[in-house]
CSV table of C-alpha atoms in Angstrom, one decimal:
chain,number,residue,atom,x,y,z
A,212,MET,CA,-31.0,70.8,-37.5
A,213,GLU,CA,-33.7,72.0,-39.7
A,214,HIS,CA,-36.1,70.0,-37.7
A,215,THR,CA,-34.9,71.3,-34.5
A,216,ILE,CA,-35.4,74.6,-35.6
A,217,LYS,CA,-39.0,74.2,-36.5
A,218,ALA,CA,-39.2,72.3,-33.2
A,219,ILE,CA,-38.0,75.5,-31.2
A,220,ASP,CA,-40.3,77.7,-33.1
A,221,THR,CA,-43.4,75.6,-32.5
A,222,GLU,CA,-42.7,75.4,-29.1
A,223,LEU,CA,-41.9,79.0,-28.5
A,224,ALA,CA,-45.2,79.9,-30.1
A,225,GLY,CA,-46.9,77.3,-28.2
A,226,LEU,CA,-45.4,79.1,-24.9
A,227,GLY,CA,-46.7,82.5,-26.5
A,228,HIS,CA,-50.3,81.3,-26.9
A,229,ASP,CA,-50.4,80.0,-23.5
A,230,VAL,CA,-49.2,83.4,-22.0
A,231,SER,CA,-51.9,85.1,-24.4
A,232,ALA,CA,-54.4,82.9,-23.0
A,233,MET,CA,-53.8,83.6,-19.4
A,234,GLY,CA,-53.7,87.4,-20.1
A,235,ASP,CA,-57.0,87.0,-21.2
A,236,LEU,CA,-58.2,85.1,-18.2
A,237,ALA,CA,-56.4,87.7,-15.9
A,238,VAL,CA,-58.1,90.6,-17.8
A,239,ALA,CA,-61.4,88.7,-17.7
A,240,GLN,CA,-60.7,88.4,-13.9
A,241,VAL,CA,-59.9,92.0,-13.0
A,242,ARG,CA,-62.8,93.0,-15.4
A,243,ALA,CA,-65.2,91.2,-13.4
A,244,SER,CA,-64.1,92.3,-9.8
A,245,VAL,CA,-64.8,95.6,-10.9
A,246,ASP,CA,-68.0,94.7,-12.1
A,247,VAL,CA,-68.8,92.7,-8.8
A,248,PHE,CA,-67.8,95.7,-7.0
A,249,THR,CA,-69.6,98.1,-8.7
A,250,ALA,CA,-72.8,96.0,-8.8
A,251,HIS,CA,-72.1,95.0,-5.1
A,252,ASP,CA,-72.8,91.5,-6.0
A,253,LEU,CA,-72.0,89.2,-3.4
A,254,THR,CA,-72.6,85.8,-5.7
A,255,ALA,CA,-70.5,87.2,-8.8
A,256,ALA,CA,-67.7,88.2,-6.0
A,257,ALA,CA,-67.6,84.5,-4.8
A,258,LYS,CA,-67.3,83.3,-8.4
A,259,VAL,CA,-64.4,85.8,-8.8
A,260,VAL,CA,-62.4,84.3,-5.8
A,261,ARG,CA,-62.8,80.9,-6.9
A,262,GLY,CA,-61.8,81.9,-10.4
A,263,ASP,CA,-58.1,82.8,-9.5
A,264,ASP,CA,-57.2,79.1,-9.0
A,265,ALA,CA,-57.2,78.5,-12.8
A,266,LEU,CA,-54.5,81.3,-13.1
A,267,ASP,CA,-52.6,79.7,-10.6
A,268,LEU,CA,-52.4,76.6,-12.3
A,269,GLN,CA,-51.7,78.3,-15.7
A,270,ASP,CA,-48.7,80.2,-13.8
A,271,ALA,CA,-47.3,77.0,-12.7
A,272,GLU,CA,-48.1,75.4,-16.3
A,273,ILE,CA,-45.9,78.2,-18.1
A,274,GLU,CA,-43.2,77.9,-15.9
A,275,LYS,CA,-42.8,74.2,-16.3
A,276,ARG,CA,-43.2,74.5,-19.8
A,277,ALA,CA,-40.5,77.2,-20.3
A,278,VAL,CA,-38.1,75.3,-17.9
A,279,ARG,CA,-38.2,72.0,-19.9
A,280,PHE,CA,-38.2,74.1,-23.0
A,281,ILE,CA,-35.0,75.7,-21.9
A,282,ALA,CA,-33.7,72.4,-20.7
A,283,LEU,CA,-34.2,70.3,-23.9
A,284,ARG,CA,-33.9,73.0,-26.7
A,285,GLN,CA,-31.2,75.3,-24.9
A,286,PRO,CA,-32.5,78.2,-26.7
A,287,VAL,CA,-30.2,81.6,-27.1
A,288,ALA,CA,-30.5,85.2,-27.5
A,289,ASP,CA,-34.0,85.9,-28.9
A,290,ASP,CA,-35.5,82.8,-28.0
A,291,LEU,CA,-34.0,82.8,-24.6
A,292,ARG,CA,-35.3,86.3,-24.0
A,293,ARG,CA,-38.8,85.4,-24.9
A,294,THR,CA,-38.8,82.4,-22.8
A,295,ILE,CA,-37.7,84.1,-19.8
A,296,ALA,CA,-40.4,87.1,-20.5
A,297,ALA,CA,-43.0,84.7,-20.9
A,298,MET,CA,-42.1,83.3,-17.0
A,299,LYS,CA,-42.2,86.8,-15.9
A,300,ILE,CA,-45.3,88.0,-17.8
A,301,ALA,CA,-47.0,85.1,-16.3
A,302,MET,CA,-45.8,85.8,-12.8
A,303,GLN,CA,-47.1,89.4,-13.2
A,304,LEU,CA,-50.4,88.0,-14.3
A,305,GLU,CA,-50.7,85.8,-11.6
A,306,ARG,CA,-50.4,88.7,-9.3
A,307,CYS,CA,-52.8,90.7,-11.3
A,308,GLY,CA,-55.1,87.6,-10.4
A,309,ASP,CA,-54.6,87.7,-6.7
A,310,LEU,CA,-55.5,91.0,-6.5
A,311,ALA,CA,-58.9,90.8,-8.5
A,312,LYS,CA,-59.4,87.9,-6.0
A,313,ASN,CA,-58.9,90.1,-2.9
A,314,ILE,CA,-61.1,92.7,-4.2
A,315,GLY,CA,-64.0,89.9,-4.7
A,316,LYS,CA,-62.8,88.9,-1.0
A,317,ARG,CA,-63.5,92.4,0.2
A,318,VAL,CA,-66.7,93.1,-1.7
A,319,GLY,CA,-68.1,90.0,0.1
A,320,ARG,CA,-67.1,91.6,3.5
A,321,MET,CA,-68.4,95.1,3.1
A,322,THR,CA,-72.0,95.4,5.1
A,323,LYS,CA,-73.4,97.5,2.2
A,324,PRO,CA,-72.7,98.8,-1.2
A,325,ALA,CA,-70.3,101.9,-1.5
A,326,ALA,CA,-71.7,105.2,-1.8
A,327,ALA,CA,-71.6,106.8,-5.3
A,328,ALA,CA,-69.0,109.3,-4.1
A,329,GLN,CA,-66.7,106.6,-3.4
A,330,ALA,CA,-68.3,103.9,-6.0
A,331,ASP,CA,-67.8,106.1,-8.8
A,332,PRO,CA,-64.2,107.1,-8.8
A,333,ILE,CA,-63.3,103.5,-7.9
A,334,GLY,CA,-65.2,102.2,-10.9
A,335,ASP,CA,-63.4,104.5,-13.4
A,336,LEU,CA,-60.5,103.6,-11.8
A,337,GLY,CA,-60.9,100.1,-12.1
A,338,ARG,CA,-62.1,100.5,-16.0
A,339,LEU,CA,-59.0,102.4,-16.9
A,340,VAL,CA,-56.8,99.8,-15.1
A,341,THR,CA,-58.8,96.9,-17.0
A,342,GLU,CA,-58.4,98.7,-20.3
A,343,ARG,CA,-54.6,99.1,-19.7
A,344,LEU,CA,-54.2,95.3,-18.8
A,345,ALA,CA,-56.1,94.4,-22.0
A,346,ALA,CA,-54.1,96.7,-24.1
A,347,VAL,CA,-50.8,95.0,-22.8
A,348,VAL,CA,-52.2,91.8,-22.8
A,349,GLU,CA,-52.8,92.4,-26.7
A,350,ALA,CA,-49.5,93.9,-27.4
A,351,TYR,CA,-48.1,91.0,-26.3
A,352,ARG,CA,-50.3,89.0,-28.4
A,353,THR,CA,-49.2,91.0,-31.5
A,354,ASP,CA,-46.1,91.6,-30.8
A,355,ASP,CA,-46.7,95.2,-30.6
A,356,ALA,CA,-43.8,97.0,-28.9
A,357,GLN,CA,-45.3,100.5,-30.1
A,358,GLY,CA,-48.7,99.5,-28.2
A,359,ALA,CA,-46.5,97.9,-25.0
A,360,TYR,CA,-45.0,101.6,-25.0
A,361,ASP,CA,-48.0,103.4,-24.9
A,362,VAL,CA,-49.4,101.6,-21.9
A,363,TRP,CA,-45.8,102.0,-20.3
A,364,LEU,CA,-46.1,105.8,-21.2
A,365,LYS,CA,-49.6,106.2,-19.6
A,366,ASP,CA,-48.7,105.0,-16.1
A,367,THR,CA,-49.1,108.3,-14.4
A,368,ASP,CA,-52.7,109.0,-15.2
A,369,ILE,CA,-53.4,105.8,-13.0
A,370,ASP,CA,-51.3,106.8,-10.2
A,371,GLU,CA,-53.5,110.2,-10.5
A,372,ARG,CA,-56.6,108.9,-10.5
A,373,HIS,CA,-55.9,106.7,-7.7
A,374,GLU,CA,-54.6,109.7,-5.7
A,375,VAL,CA,-57.9,111.4,-6.6
A,376,THR,CA,-60.1,108.3,-5.4
A,377,LEU,CA,-58.1,107.9,-2.1
A,378,ARG,CA,-58.6,111.4,-1.2
A,379,GLU,CA,-62.3,110.7,-1.7
A,380,ILE,CA,-62.4,107.9,0.6
A,381,VAL,CA,-60.2,109.5,3.3
A,382,SER,CA,-62.3,112.4,3.6
A,383,CYS,CA,-65.4,110.1,3.7
A,384,MET,CA,-64.0,108.2,6.8
A,385,ALA,CA,-63.0,111.7,8.8
A,386,SER,CA,-66.8,112.8,8.0
A,387,ASP,CA,-68.4,109.7,8.8
A,388,PRO,CA,-66.7,107.6,11.5
A,389,GLU,CA,-69.3,104.6,11.3
A,390,SER,CA,-68.2,103.9,7.8
A,391,VAL,CA,-64.3,103.2,8.6
A,392,GLY,CA,-64.5,99.6,8.4
A,393,ASP,CA,-66.1,99.6,5.1
A,394,CYS,CA,-64.1,102.6,3.7
A,395,THR,CA,-61.1,100.6,4.5
A,396,HIS,CA,-61.9,97.8,2.2
A,397,LEU,CA,-62.4,100.7,-0.3
A,398,LEU,CA,-59.0,101.9,0.2
A,399,PHE,CA,-57.5,98.5,-0.2
A,400,ILE,CA,-59.8,97.9,-3.3
A,401,ALA,CA,-58.3,101.2,-5.0
A,402,LYS,CA,-54.7,100.3,-4.0
A,403,ASN,CA,-55.5,97.0,-5.5
A,404,LEU,CA,-56.4,98.4,-8.9
A,405,GLU,CA,-53.4,100.9,-8.8
A,406,ARG,CA,-51.2,97.7,-8.2
A,407,ILE,CA,-52.7,95.9,-11.1
A,408,GLY,CA,-52.0,99.0,-13.0
A,409,ASP,CA,-48.1,98.5,-11.8
A,410,HIS,CA,-48.2,95.1,-13.2
A,411,ALA,CA,-49.5,96.5,-16.5
A,412,THR,CA,-46.5,98.8,-16.7
A,413,ASN,CA,-44.1,96.1,-15.7
A,414,ILE,CA,-45.8,93.8,-18.4
A,415,ALA,CA,-45.4,96.8,-21.0
A,416,GLU,CA,-41.7,96.8,-20.1
A,417,LEU,CA,-41.2,92.9,-20.6
A,418,VAL,CA,-43.2,92.8,-23.7
A,419,HIS,CA,-41.1,96.1,-25.2
A,420,TYR,CA,-37.9,94.3,-24.1
A,421,GLN,CA,-38.6,90.9,-25.6
A,422,ILE,CA,-39.6,92.6,-28.8
A,423,THR,CA,-37.0,95.4,-29.0
A,424,GLY,CA,-33.9,94.1,-26.7
A,425,HIS,CA,-34.0,97.7,-25.0
A,426,GLU,CA,-35.3,98.7,-21.8
A,427,LEU,CA,-37.4,101.5,-21.2
A,428,ALA,CA,-35.9,104.2,-19.1
A,429,ASP,CA,-37.3,104.2,-15.4
A,430,ARG,CA,-38.8,101.3,-13.5
A,431,PRO,CA,-42.3,102.4,-12.4
A,432,LYS,CA,-42.3,103.0,-8.8
A,433,LEU,CA,-44.2,101.5,-6.0
B,61,MET,CA,-15.6,68.8,-19.9
B,62,GLU,CA,-14.3,68.8,-16.4
B,63,HIS,CA,-13.1,72.2,-17.1
B,64,THR,CA,-16.6,73.0,-18.1
B,65,ILE,CA,-18.2,71.7,-15.0
B,66,LYS,CA,-16.1,73.4,-12.7
B,67,ALA,CA,-16.8,76.7,-14.6
B,68,ILE,CA,-20.5,75.6,-13.9
B,69,ASP,CA,-19.9,75.3,-10.5
B,70,THR,CA,-18.2,78.1,-9.9
B,71,GLU,CA,-20.6,80.4,-11.6
B,72,LEU,CA,-23.5,78.9,-9.7
B,73,ALA,CA,-22.1,79.6,-6.5
B,74,GLY,CA,-21.0,83.3,-8.0
B,75,LEU,CA,-24.9,83.6,-8.5
B,76,GLY,CA,-25.9,82.4,-5.3
B,77,HIS,CA,-23.6,84.7,-3.5
B,78,ASP,CA,-25.1,87.7,-5.5
B,79,VAL,CA,-28.5,86.8,-4.3
B,80,SER,CA,-27.6,86.1,-0.6
B,81,ALA,CA,-25.9,89.7,-0.9
B,82,MET,CA,-29.0,91.2,-2.2
B,83,GLY,CA,-31.1,89.3,0.4
B,84,ASP,CA,-29.0,91.1,3.4
B,85,LEU,CA,-29.3,94.2,1.7
B,86,ALA,CA,-33.0,93.7,1.4
B,87,VAL,CA,-33.3,92.5,5.2
B,88,ALA,CA,-31.1,95.6,6.3
B,89,GLN,CA,-33.6,98.2,4.3
B,90,VAL,CA,-36.8,96.3,5.7
B,91,ARG,CA,-35.4,96.8,9.1
B,92,ALA,CA,-34.3,100.5,8.7
B,93,SER,CA,-37.9,101.2,7.2
B,94,VAL,CA,-39.4,99.5,10.7
B,95,ASP,CA,-36.6,101.4,12.5
B,96,VAL,CA,-37.4,104.8,11.2
B,97,PHE,CA,-41.2,104.4,11.7
B,98,THR,CA,-40.8,103.6,15.3
B,99,ALA,CA,-38.2,106.4,15.9
B,100,HIS,CA,-40.3,108.7,13.2
B,101,ASP,CA,-36.9,109.8,12.1
B,102,LEU,CA,-37.6,111.8,9.0
B,103,THR,CA,-33.7,112.1,7.7
B,104,ALA,CA,-33.1,108.0,7.9
B,105,ALA,CA,-36.6,107.7,6.4
B,106,ALA,CA,-35.2,109.5,3.1
B,107,LYS,CA,-32.1,107.5,3.5
B,108,VAL,CA,-34.4,104.3,3.2
B,109,VAL,CA,-36.1,105.7,0.4
B,110,ARG,CA,-32.5,106.4,-1.5
B,111,GLY,CA,-31.3,103.1,-0.3
B,112,ASP,CA,-33.7,101.2,-2.9
B,113,ASP,CA,-31.9,101.9,-5.8
B,114,ALA,CA,-29.1,99.5,-5.0
B,115,LEU,CA,-31.7,96.8,-4.8
B,116,ASP,CA,-33.1,97.6,-8.1
B,117,LEU,CA,-29.7,97.3,-9.7
B,118,GLN,CA,-28.7,93.9,-7.9
B,119,ASP,CA,-31.9,92.8,-9.3
B,120,ALA,CA,-30.9,93.4,-12.8
B,121,GLU,CA,-27.8,92.5,-12.4
B,122,ILE,CA,-28.6,89.0,-11.1
B,123,GLU,CA,-31.2,88.4,-14.0
B,124,LYS,CA,-28.6,89.5,-16.4
B,125,ARG,CA,-26.0,87.0,-15.1
B,126,ALA,CA,-28.7,84.1,-14.8
B,127,VAL,CA,-29.7,84.7,-18.4
B,128,ARG,CA,-25.9,84.7,-19.6
B,129,PHE,CA,-25.5,81.5,-17.7
B,130,ILE,CA,-28.1,79.7,-19.1
B,131,ALA,CA,-27.3,80.8,-22.5
B,132,LEU,CA,-23.5,80.0,-22.4
B,133,ARG,CA,-23.5,77.0,-20.1
B,134,GLN,CA,-26.9,75.8,-20.6
B,135,PRO,CA,-27.5,74.2,-17.4
B,136,VAL,CA,-30.1,71.2,-16.9
B,137,ALA,CA,-32.0,69.7,-14.2
B,138,ASP,CA,-30.8,70.6,-10.6
B,139,ASP,CA,-28.3,73.7,-12.0
B,140,LEU,CA,-31.2,75.0,-14.3
B,141,ARG,CA,-33.6,74.8,-10.9
B,142,ARG,CA,-31.2,77.0,-9.1
B,143,THR,CA,-30.8,79.5,-11.7
B,144,ILE,CA,-34.5,80.0,-12.3
B,145,ALA,CA,-34.7,80.1,-8.4
B,146,ALA,CA,-32.1,82.7,-8.1
B,147,MET,CA,-33.8,85.2,-10.4
B,148,LYS,CA,-36.9,84.4,-9.2
B,149,ILE,CA,-35.4,85.3,-5.5
B,150,ALA,CA,-34.1,88.3,-6.8
B,151,MET,CA,-37.7,89.6,-8.0
B,152,GLN,CA,-39.0,88.7,-4.5
B,153,LEU,CA,-36.5,90.4,-2.6
B,154,GLU,CA,-36.6,93.4,-5.0
B,155,ARG,CA,-40.1,93.9,-4.1
B,156,CYS,CA,-39.6,93.8,-0.6
B,157,GLY,CA,-37.1,96.6,-1.1
B,158,ASP,CA,-40.0,98.6,-3.0
B,159,LEU,CA,-42.6,97.9,0.0
B,160,ALA,CA,-39.6,98.9,2.3
B,161,LYS,CA,-38.9,102.3,0.3
B,162,ASN,CA,-42.7,103.1,0.2
B,163,ILE,CA,-42.8,102.7,4.2
B,164,GLY,CA,-39.9,105.2,4.1
B,165,LYS,CA,-41.8,107.7,1.9
B,166,ARG,CA,-44.9,107.2,3.8
B,167,VAL,CA,-43.1,108.0,7.3
B,168,GLY,CA,-41.7,111.2,5.5
B,169,ARG,CA,-45.3,112.3,4.9
B,170,MET,CA,-46.8,111.8,8.4
B,171,THR,CA,-47.8,115.1,10.1
B,172,LYS,CA,-46.6,113.4,13.5
B,173,PRO,CA,-45.1,110.3,14.9
B,174,ALA,CA,-48.0,107.7,15.5
B,175,ALA,CA,-49.6,107.0,18.9
B,176,ALA,CA,-48.4,104.3,20.8
B,177,ALA,CA,-51.4,102.1,20.4
B,178,GLN,CA,-50.6,101.9,17.0
B,179,ALA,CA,-47.2,102.4,16.7
B,180,ASP,CA,-46.5,99.5,19.1
B,181,PRO,CA,-48.3,96.7,16.9
B,182,ILE,CA,-46.8,98.0,13.9
B,183,GLY,CA,-43.5,97.8,15.5
B,184,ASP,CA,-43.9,94.2,16.6
B,185,LEU,CA,-45.4,93.4,13.1
B,186,GLY,CA,-42.5,94.6,11.4
B,187,ARG,CA,-39.8,93.0,13.7
B,188,LEU,CA,-41.5,89.8,13.2
B,189,VAL,CA,-41.5,90.0,9.5
B,190,THR,CA,-37.7,91.3,9.5
B,191,GLU,CA,-36.9,88.2,11.6
B,192,ARG,CA,-38.7,86.1,8.9
B,193,LEU,CA,-37.3,87.3,5.9
B,194,ALA,CA,-33.7,87.3,7.7
B,195,ALA,CA,-34.3,83.6,8.6
B,196,VAL,CA,-35.3,82.8,4.8
B,197,VAL,CA,-32.2,84.7,3.4
B,198,GLU,CA,-29.9,82.5,6.0
B,199,ALA,CA,-31.6,79.4,4.6
B,200,TYR,CA,-31.0,80.5,1.0
B,201,ARG,CA,-27.8,81.1,2.2
B,202,THR,CA,-26.9,77.8,4.0
B,203,ASP,CA,-29.0,75.6,1.6
B,204,ASP,CA,-31.2,74.8,4.9
B,205,ALA,CA,-34.8,73.1,3.4
B,206,GLN,CA,-35.6,72.7,6.9
B,207,GLY,CA,-35.2,76.2,7.6
B,208,ALA,CA,-37.2,77.3,4.8
B,209,TYR,CA,-39.8,75.2,5.6
B,210,ASP,CA,-40.2,76.6,9.3
B,211,VAL,CA,-40.4,80.2,7.7
B,212,TRP,CA,-43.2,78.8,5.3
B,213,LEU,CA,-44.8,77.1,8.0
B,214,LYS,CA,-45.4,79.9,10.3
B,215,ASP,CA,-46.7,82.6,7.7
B,216,THR,CA,-50.2,82.5,9.4
B,217,ASP,CA,-48.8,84.3,12.8
B,218,ILE,CA,-48.1,87.4,10.5
B,219,ASP,CA,-51.6,87.6,9.1
B,220,GLU,CA,-53.0,87.2,12.5
B,221,ARG,CA,-50.7,89.8,13.9
B,222,HIS,CA,-51.7,92.0,10.7
B,223,GLU,CA,-55.1,91.7,11.4
B,224,VAL,CA,-55.1,92.8,15.0
B,225,THR,CA,-52.8,95.8,13.8
B,226,LEU,CA,-55.3,96.9,11.3
B,227,ARG,CA,-58.5,96.6,13.8
B,228,GLU,CA,-56.4,99.1,15.9
B,229,ILE,CA,-55.8,101.6,13.4
B,230,VAL,CA,-59.7,101.4,12.1
B,231,SER,CA,-60.7,102.1,15.4
B,232,CYS,CA,-58.6,104.9,16.0
B,233,MET,CA,-59.6,106.3,12.6
B,234,ALA,CA,-63.3,106.1,13.8
B,235,SER,CA,-62.7,107.5,17.3
B,236,ASP,CA,-60.9,110.6,16.1
B,237,PRO,CA,-61.5,111.7,12.4
B,238,GLU,CA,-58.5,114.2,12.3
B,239,SER,CA,-56.0,111.5,12.6
B,240,VAL,CA,-57.5,109.6,9.4
B,241,GLY,CA,-54.8,111.2,7.1
B,242,ASP,CA,-52.2,110.0,9.2
B,243,CYS,CA,-53.9,106.5,10.0
B,244,THR,CA,-54.1,105.7,6.3
B,245,HIS,CA,-50.6,106.0,6.0
B,246,LEU,CA,-50.4,103.8,9.0
B,247,LEU,CA,-53.0,101.0,7.3
B,248,PHE,CA,-50.4,101.1,4.1
B,249,ILE,CA,-47.6,100.5,6.4
B,250,ALA,CA,-48.8,97.6,8.0
B,251,LYS,CA,-50.3,96.0,4.7
B,252,ASN,CA,-46.7,96.6,3.4
B,253,LEU,CA,-45.2,94.8,6.3
B,254,GLU,CA,-47.7,91.6,5.7
B,255,ARG,CA,-46.8,91.6,1.9
B,256,ILE,CA,-43.1,91.6,2.8
B,257,GLY,CA,-44.0,88.2,5.2
B,258,ASP,CA,-45.6,87.1,1.9
B,259,HIS,CA,-42.8,87.6,0.1
B,260,ALA,CA,-40.5,85.7,2.7
B,261,THR,CA,-43.1,82.9,2.5
B,262,ASN,CA,-42.7,82.9,-1.7
B,263,ILE,CA,-38.8,82.8,-0.8
B,264,ALA,CA,-39.3,80.1,1.5
B,265,GLU,CA,-41.1,78.2,-1.4
B,266,LEU,CA,-38.5,78.7,-3.9
B,267,VAL,CA,-35.4,77.8,-1.3
B,268,HIS,CA,-37.4,74.4,-0.4
B,269,TYR,CA,-38.0,73.8,-4.1
B,270,GLN,CA,-34.5,74.5,-5.3
B,271,ILE,CA,-33.2,72.2,-2.9
B,272,THR,CA,-35.8,69.2,-2.1
B,273,GLY,CA,-37.2,69.2,-5.9
B,274,HIS,CA,-40.5,69.4,-4.3
B,275,GLU,CA,-43.2,72.1,-3.8
B,276,LEU,CA,-44.9,73.0,-0.9
B,277,ALA,CA,-48.2,72.4,-0.6
B,278,ASP,CA,-50.5,75.5,-0.9
B,279,ARG,CA,-49.5,78.7,-2.3
B,280,PRO,CA,-49.8,81.7,0.3
B,281,LYS,CA,-53.0,83.5,-0.3
B,282,LEU,CA,-52.7,87.6,-0.7
């Protein structure tokens, strides 16, 4: 029995370690996607696109590992909650990776670098979102309910900054019809960043729940 | 033992029933969101927005039920695979609901009904996506691996129709700067529909996997 309990702890720690490592990679991918956008670096953009495969693999691995763990060790209560959370957080990180990849693709399709009036607010939004995702990955790694709660609480300022960015892009489209194609990419790049922010908030809820057993009040809205 | 096996079967069937019912509601919400868009019906749009709460509740209930089932019955192999799939499908359906809700919100914010040149392709895309989601929910309900595979295979024609729709909206934005605000809503309505299509494809993979134990080759791209 003692032996089984120790095995469970070791395996659960291993699963948590995998999720943290996947989180670090997701943060790196999101950060890189923001950087390639602001630098309009097409070579680096292609690298971000290719880099997403690793996240897909890690997600699949974590799920397999979690399911095997449930089947063999039949964890209950806290341990089960942590196992399910690991799977769900991996899914959220995988989605962040998809969104970063899509940003990389869109940078590659733009005909020229974005003007400062649009590029600056998008860059700001991107750095804010990256910071939040990094904070929640850290909260997961260090089992920090308060850190997760802080990320969750600050969701609205991402939404506000996204709204400001959107208005800037739309007004540019209206004043310069030729820019509409590129600006459409900008709209979706901004939207992708906002959605990464939503995923960070979702992860914050999962982290908070797995530590405290209490759900945070409202689900973040789309 | 016989008694336990019977209880497991009953509970698993109950879980499947809940997921199917949630699927029906998600399909109804997506269909309604397309209808309120084509009819520019603001009252019905507000109803779609409110209707999403029910899906959020169902998702939470299914997850709770699945986790309780795992903890108490400790299912293995096939049963465990079905339980995990139920949770994951519910998450996908919940996202479809969010996207339908967002369409409802955007319809409410448009200053006037969309012109036929944009409304028609969006309506077509919407009906196609609704049909796919309904087909995959049916495949889940009837344990139909072939039906799930068919939905999975046809993912690309949603993408193609989305591209056509996007071009139509962007060219309208370029030719009529005053329409840019409303057209931005159209861009995101079309994008939401495409993403619902992606979720239908993801569900198709999950259904196929839970029945056959084999993964479909590629993950659908963002």
